């Protein structure tokens, strides 16, 4: 085989593998936390495997992915949801670049986000929350728990009039689906226009603080493969399924770059006059606290250097 043929085969294998490896966090997003060299983006990465931590500096193509996590069998295009998410990921390009430019050039205390900016960033955040493996697996586990208790439920239903038995037949089929089907049910529901729009509107109902980190060079905001931090300020629990998006004590933190992060605060506790305003942050302890929450919530990869991590954990 000629050298050219070998290279062509290698390219095909790489393209096939990239199509199988579906990113759970957009690569365009990760570029803002990576270092570019000769057109390639590398990112400082902390991985914890079986309690052992490891630090690497891979290409962004090689982090934050799962194999075929969004593939479906209930549609003609098996990559339907991957392509759908790809359209939302487009917002991380020039659209986000323009938002960041305005924030950077504006003065402290000025309103730096428009209604359209909030709408677009909400789409990024909601898509990120729902595309997470934790979200998909959590819902599948709930369906499984329902199916375990279903035999007893069937006995009770069988005693009902025939019209009620027919009514519940579809519910029986619903909870007895296999894992692939449960994943498809989840994706269809949470990425439906009505559900997705509801949660986007919900996030927009918060007061948004635009945090501008002037210590971005020495103490930057970092991110992970699960970057939307959802915290309950009352009991200090965090994570979507321990807190939820609607409780009055929910606070949401989302880093956009090493210098900029969005902090969502409930309107019932803060004056609306703070909404969409830029706030300069120069307290390294506050930055480190949020960064450590980002790290704790990571699936596998938190994007931080070994030096910074150990410096923060002294």
PDB file of N, CA and C in Angstrom, residues 65-119:
ATOM      1  N   UNK A  65     -16.045  13.982  25.931  1.00  0.00           N
ATOM      2  CA  UNK A  65     -16.916  13.300  24.969  1.00  0.00           C
ATOM      3  C   UNK A  65     -17.350  11.941  25.510  1.00  0.00           C
ATOM      4  N   UNK A  66     -18.406  11.402  24.900  1.00  0.00           N
ATOM      5  CA  UNK A  66     -18.860  10.032  25.142  1.00  0.00           C
ATOM      6  C   UNK A  66     -19.139   9.412  23.781  1.00  0.00           C
ATOM      7  N   UNK A  67     -18.981   8.136  23.701  1.00  0.00           N
ATOM      8  CA  UNK A  67     -19.232   7.437  22.444  1.00  0.00           C
ATOM      9  C   UNK A  67     -20.731   7.271  22.207  1.00  0.00           C
ATOM     10  N   UNK A  68     -21.188   7.845  21.096  1.00  0.00           N
ATOM     11  CA  UNK A  68     -22.576   7.689  20.620  1.00  0.00           C
ATOM     12  C   UNK A  68     -23.638   8.037  21.669  1.00  0.00           C
ATOM     13  N   UNK A  69     -23.341   8.951  22.563  1.00  0.00           N
ATOM     14  CA  UNK A  69     -24.293   9.243  23.647  1.00  0.00           C
ATOM     15  C   UNK A  69     -25.600   9.834  23.137  1.00  0.00           C
ATOM     16  N   UNK A  70     -25.568  10.512  21.982  1.00  0.00           N
ATOM     17  CA  UNK A  70     -26.779  11.150  21.452  1.00  0.00           C
ATOM     18  C   UNK A  70     -27.364  10.399  20.250  1.00  0.00           C
ATOM     19  N   UNK A  71     -26.789   9.252  19.896  1.00  0.00           N
ATOM     20  CA  UNK A  71     -27.322   8.473  18.777  1.00  0.00           C
ATOM     21  C   UNK A  71     -28.713   7.935  19.106  1.00  0.00           C
ATOM     22  N   UNK A  72     -29.591   7.961  18.116  1.00  0.00           N
ATOM     23  CA  UNK A  72     -30.954   7.465  18.317  1.00  0.00           C
ATOM     24  C   UNK A  72     -31.352   6.512  17.191  1.00  0.00           C
ATOM     25  N   UNK A  73     -32.371   5.709  17.468  1.00  0.00           N
ATOM     26  CA  UNK A  73     -32.874   4.751  16.481  1.00  0.00           C
ATOM     27  C   UNK A  73     -34.301   5.068  16.065  1.00  0.00           C
ATOM     28  N   UNK A  74     -34.900   6.077  16.713  1.00  0.00           N
ATOM     29  CA  UNK A  74     -36.308   6.388  16.431  1.00  0.00           C
ATOM     30  C   UNK A  74     -36.477   7.468  15.359  1.00  0.00           C
ATOM     31  N   UNK A  75     -35.383   7.861  14.726  1.00  0.00           N
ATOM     32  CA  UNK A  75     -35.437   8.860  13.674  1.00  0.00           C
ATOM     33  C   UNK A  75     -34.610   8.387  12.480  1.00  0.00           C
ATOM     34  N   UNK A  76     -34.916   8.925  11.292  1.00  0.00           N
ATOM     35  CA  UNK A  76     -34.171   8.515  10.095  1.00  0.00           C
ATOM     36  C   UNK A  76     -32.683   8.829  10.243  1.00  0.00           C
ATOM     37  N   UNK A  77     -32.386   9.973  10.832  1.00  0.00           N
ATOM     38  CA  UNK A  77     -31.001  10.383  11.038  1.00  0.00           C
ATOM     39  C   UNK A  77     -30.580  10.008  12.455  1.00  0.00           C
ATOM     40  N   UNK A  78     -29.690   9.041  12.587  1.00  0.00           N
ATOM     41  CA  UNK A  78     -29.247   8.609  13.919  1.00  0.00           C
ATOM     42  C   UNK A  78     -28.509   9.721  14.661  1.00  0.00           C
ATOM     43  N   UNK A  79     -27.991  10.689  13.913  1.00  0.00           N
ATOM     44  CA  UNK A  79     -27.255  11.808  14.513  1.00  0.00           C
ATOM     45  C   UNK A  79     -28.151  13.038  14.682  1.00  0.00           C
ATOM     46  N   UNK A  80     -29.469  12.836  14.703  1.00  0.00           N
ATOM     47  CA  UNK A  80     -30.409  13.958  14.752  1.00  0.00           C
ATOM     48  C   UNK A  80     -30.091  14.905  15.904  1.00  0.00           C
ATOM     49  N   UNK A  81     -29.908  14.351  17.118  1.00  0.00           N
ATOM     50  CA  UNK A  81     -29.704  15.217  18.283  1.00  0.00           C
ATOM     51  C   UNK A  81     -28.293  15.791  18.313  1.00  0.00           C
ATOM     52  N   UNK A  82     -27.342  15.074  17.795  1.00  0.00           N
ATOM     53  CA  UNK A  82     -25.991  15.627  17.700  1.00  0.00           C
ATOM     54  C   UNK A  82     -25.994  16.844  16.776  1.00  0.00           C
ATOM     55  N   UNK A  83     -26.702  16.745  15.663  1.00  0.00           N
ATOM     56  CA  UNK A  83     -26.802  17.877  14.735  1.00  0.00           C
ATOM     57  C   UNK A  83     -27.582  19.028  15.349  1.00  0.00           C
ATOM     58  N   UNK A  84     -28.630  18.694  16.099  1.00  0.00           N
ATOM     59  CA  UNK A  84     -29.425  19.722  16.783  1.00  0.00           C
ATOM     60  C   UNK A  84     -28.548  20.498  17.771  1.00  0.00           C
ATOM     61  N   UNK A  85     -27.779  19.778  18.572  1.00  0.00           N
ATOM     62  CA  UNK A  85     -26.890  20.434  19.536  1.00  0.00           C
ATOM     63  C   UNK A  85     -25.806  21.234  18.824  1.00  0.00           C
ATOM     64  N   UNK A  86     -25.399  20.746  17.657  1.00  0.00           N
ATOM     65  CA  UNK A  86     -24.392  21.462  16.879  1.00  0.00           C
ATOM     66  C   UNK A  86     -24.878  22.849  16.466  1.00  0.00           C
ATOM     67  N   UNK A  87     -26.181  22.973  16.193  1.00  0.00           N
ATOM     68  CA  UNK A  87     -26.743  24.279  15.835  1.00  0.00           C
ATOM     69  C   UNK A  87     -26.671  25.238  17.027  1.00  0.00           C
ATOM     70  N   UNK A  88     -26.985  24.735  18.216  1.00  0.00           N
ATOM     71  CA  UNK A  88     -26.881  25.575  19.419  1.00  0.00           C
ATOM     72  C   UNK A  88     -25.427  25.922  19.697  1.00  0.00           C
ATOM     73  N   UNK A  89     -24.528  24.958  19.454  1.00  0.00           N
ATOM     74  CA  UNK A  89     -23.096  25.194  19.680  1.00  0.00           C
ATOM     75  C   UNK A  89     -22.572  26.333  18.818  1.00  0.00           C
ATOM     76  N   UNK A  90     -23.259  26.602  17.700  1.00  0.00           N
ATOM     77  CA  UNK A  90     -22.848  27.712  16.850  1.00  0.00           C
ATOM     78  C   UNK A  90     -22.885  29.050  17.580  1.00  0.00           C
ATOM     79  N   UNK A  91     -23.707  29.145  18.640  1.00  0.00           N
ATOM     80  CA  UNK A  91     -23.786  30.382  19.417  1.00  0.00           C
ATOM     81  C   UNK A  91     -22.469  30.693  20.134  1.00  0.00           C
ATOM     82  N   UNK A  92     -21.640  29.668  20.324  1.00  0.00           N
ATOM     83  CA  UNK A  92     -20.360  29.870  21.020  1.00  0.00           C
ATOM     84  C   UNK A  92     -19.304  30.496  20.116  1.00  0.00           C
ATOM     85  N   UNK A  93     -19.635  30.711  18.861  1.00  0.00           N
ATOM     86  CA  UNK A  93     -18.698  31.328  17.925  1.00  0.00           C
ATOM     87  C   UNK A  93     -18.764  32.843  17.991  1.00  0.00           C
ATOM     88  N   UNK A  94     -19.089  33.467  16.863  1.00  0.00           N
ATOM     89  CA  UNK A  94     -19.074  34.932  16.780  1.00  0.00           C
ATOM     90  C   UNK A  94     -20.083  35.569  17.730  1.00  0.00           C
ATOM     91  N   UNK A  95     -21.215  34.906  17.936  1.00  0.00           N
ATOM     92  CA  UNK A  95     -22.239  35.481  18.829  1.00  0.00           C
ATOM     93  C   UNK A  95     -21.670  35.703  20.227  1.00  0.00           C
ATOM     94  N   UNK A  96     -21.060  34.669  20.794  1.00  0.00           N
ATOM     95  CA  UNK A  96     -20.481  34.808  22.133  1.00  0.00           C
ATOM     96  C   UNK A  96     -19.265  35.740  22.109  1.00  0.00           C
ATOM     97  N   UNK A  97     -18.512  35.698  21.042  1.00  0.00           N
ATOM     98  CA  UNK A  97     -17.360  36.586  20.899  1.00  0.00           C
ATOM     99  C   UNK A  97     -17.785  38.052  20.989  1.00  0.00           C
ATOM    100  N   UNK A  98     -18.899  38.398  20.348  1.00  0.00           N
ATOM    101  CA  UNK A  98     -19.406  39.773  20.386  1.00  0.00           C
ATOM    102  C   UNK A  98     -19.860  40.156  21.795  1.00  0.00           C
ATOM    103  N   UNK A  99     -20.528  39.223  22.469  1.00  0.00           N
ATOM    104  CA  UNK A  99     -20.991  39.478  23.844  1.00  0.00           C
ATOM    105  C   UNK A  99     -19.804  39.735  24.758  1.00  0.00           C
ATOM    106  N   UNK A 100     -18.777  38.894  24.650  1.00  0.00           N
ATOM    107  CA  UNK A 100     -17.589  39.033  25.492  1.00  0.00           C
ATOM    108  C   UNK A 100     -16.866  40.351  25.213  1.00  0.00           C
ATOM    109  N   UNK A 101     -16.819  40.758  23.944  1.00  0.00           N
ATOM    110  CA  UNK A 101     -16.148  42.016  23.581  1.00  0.00           C
ATOM    111  C   UNK A 101     -16.828  43.208  24.249  1.00  0.00           C
ATOM    112  N   UNK A 102     -18.163  43.230  24.236  1.00  0.00           N
ATOM    113  CA  UNK A 102     -18.907  44.330  24.853  1.00  0.00           C
ATOM    114  C   UNK A 102     -18.682  44.349  26.364  1.00  0.00           C
ATOM    115  N   UNK A 103     -18.713  43.180  26.982  1.00  0.00           N
ATOM    116  CA  UNK A 103     -18.481  43.090  28.429  1.00  0.00           C
ATOM    117  C   UNK A 103     -17.088  43.620  28.778  1.00  0.00           C
ATOM    118  N   UNK A 104     -16.101  43.183  28.017  1.00  0.00           N
ATOM    119  CA  UNK A 104     -14.712  43.551  28.290  1.00  0.00           C
ATOM    120  C   UNK A 104     -14.495  45.064  28.177  1.00  0.00           C
ATOM    121  N   UNK A 105     -15.121  45.688  27.188  1.00  0.00           N
ATOM    122  CA  UNK A 105     -14.890  47.104  26.922  1.00  0.00           C
ATOM    123  C   UNK A 105     -15.766  48.034  27.771  1.00  0.00           C
ATOM    124  N   UNK A 106     -16.744  47.490  28.476  1.00  0.00           N
ATOM    125  CA  UNK A 106     -17.665  48.319  29.259  1.00  0.00           C
ATOM    126  C   UNK A 106     -17.114  48.596  30.660  1.00  0.00           C
ATOM    127  N   UNK A 107     -17.619  49.642  31.261  1.00  0.00           N
ATOM    128  CA  UNK A 107     -17.200  50.029  32.611  1.00  0.00           C
ATOM    129  C   UNK A 107     -17.925  49.212  33.670  1.00  0.00           C
ATOM    130  N   UNK A 108     -17.321  49.133  34.832  1.00  0.00           N
ATOM    131  CA  UNK A 108     -17.916  48.445  35.969  1.00  0.00           C
ATOM    132  C   UNK A 108     -19.245  49.105  36.329  1.00  0.00           C
ATOM    133  N   UNK A 109     -20.260  48.279  36.606  1.00  0.00           N
ATOM    134  CA  UNK A 109     -21.560  48.795  37.005  1.00  0.00           C
ATOM    135  C   UNK A 109     -22.498  49.090  35.863  1.00  0.00           C
ATOM    136  N   UNK A 110     -22.018  49.008  34.630  1.00  0.00           N
ATOM    137  CA  UNK A 110     -22.859  49.279  33.464  1.00  0.00           C
ATOM    138  C   UNK A 110     -23.655  48.026  33.089  1.00  0.00           C
ATOM    139  N   UNK A 111     -24.825  48.238  32.503  1.00  0.00           N
ATOM    140  CA  UNK A 111     -25.617  47.125  31.983  1.00  0.00           C
ATOM    141  C   UNK A 111     -24.987  46.663  30.679  1.00  0.00           C
ATOM    142  N   UNK A 112     -24.582  45.381  30.627  1.00  0.00           N
ATOM    143  CA  UNK A 112     -23.794  44.899  29.487  1.00  0.00           C
ATOM    144  C   UNK A 112     -24.473  43.780  28.692  1.00  0.00           C
ATOM    145  N   UNK A 113     -25.653  43.346  29.133  1.00  0.00           N
ATOM    146  CA  UNK A 113     -26.379  42.299  28.406  1.00  0.00           C
ATOM    147  C   UNK A 113     -27.747  42.814  27.972  1.00  0.00           C
ATOM    148  N   UNK A 114     -28.112  42.504  26.747  1.00  0.00           N
ATOM    149  CA  UNK A 114     -29.450  42.822  26.243  1.00  0.00           C
ATOM    150  C   UNK A 114     -30.377  41.635  26.492  1.00  0.00           C
ATOM    151  N   UNK A 115     -31.658  41.846  26.222  1.00  0.00           N
ATOM    152  CA  UNK A 115     -32.624  40.746  26.332  1.00  0.00           C
ATOM    153  C   UNK A 115     -32.249  39.606  25.394  1.00  0.00           C
ATOM    154  N   UNK A 116     -31.780  39.948  24.200  1.00  0.00           N
ATOM    155  CA  UNK A 116     -31.356  38.924  23.226  1.00  0.00           C
ATOM    156  C   UNK A 116     -30.121  38.170  23.743  1.00  0.00           C
ATOM    157  N   UNK A 117     -29.196  38.883  24.387  1.00  0.00           N
ATOM    158  CA  UNK A 117     -28.014  38.225  24.949  1.00  0.00           C
ATOM    159  C   UNK A 117     -28.425  37.190  25.995  1.00  0.00           C
ATOM    160  N   UNK A 118     -29.340  37.577  26.877  1.00  0.00           N
ATOM    161  CA  UNK A 118     -29.808  36.649  27.908  1.00  0.00           C
ATOM    162  C   UNK A 118     -30.481  35.436  27.281  1.00  0.00           C
ATOM    163  N   UNK A 119     -31.258  35.666  26.229  1.00  0.00           N
ATOM    164  CA  UNK A 119     -31.957  34.566  25.558  1.00  0.00           C
ATOM    165  C   UNK A 119     -30.964  33.574  24.962  1.00  0.00           C
TER     166      UNK A 119
END
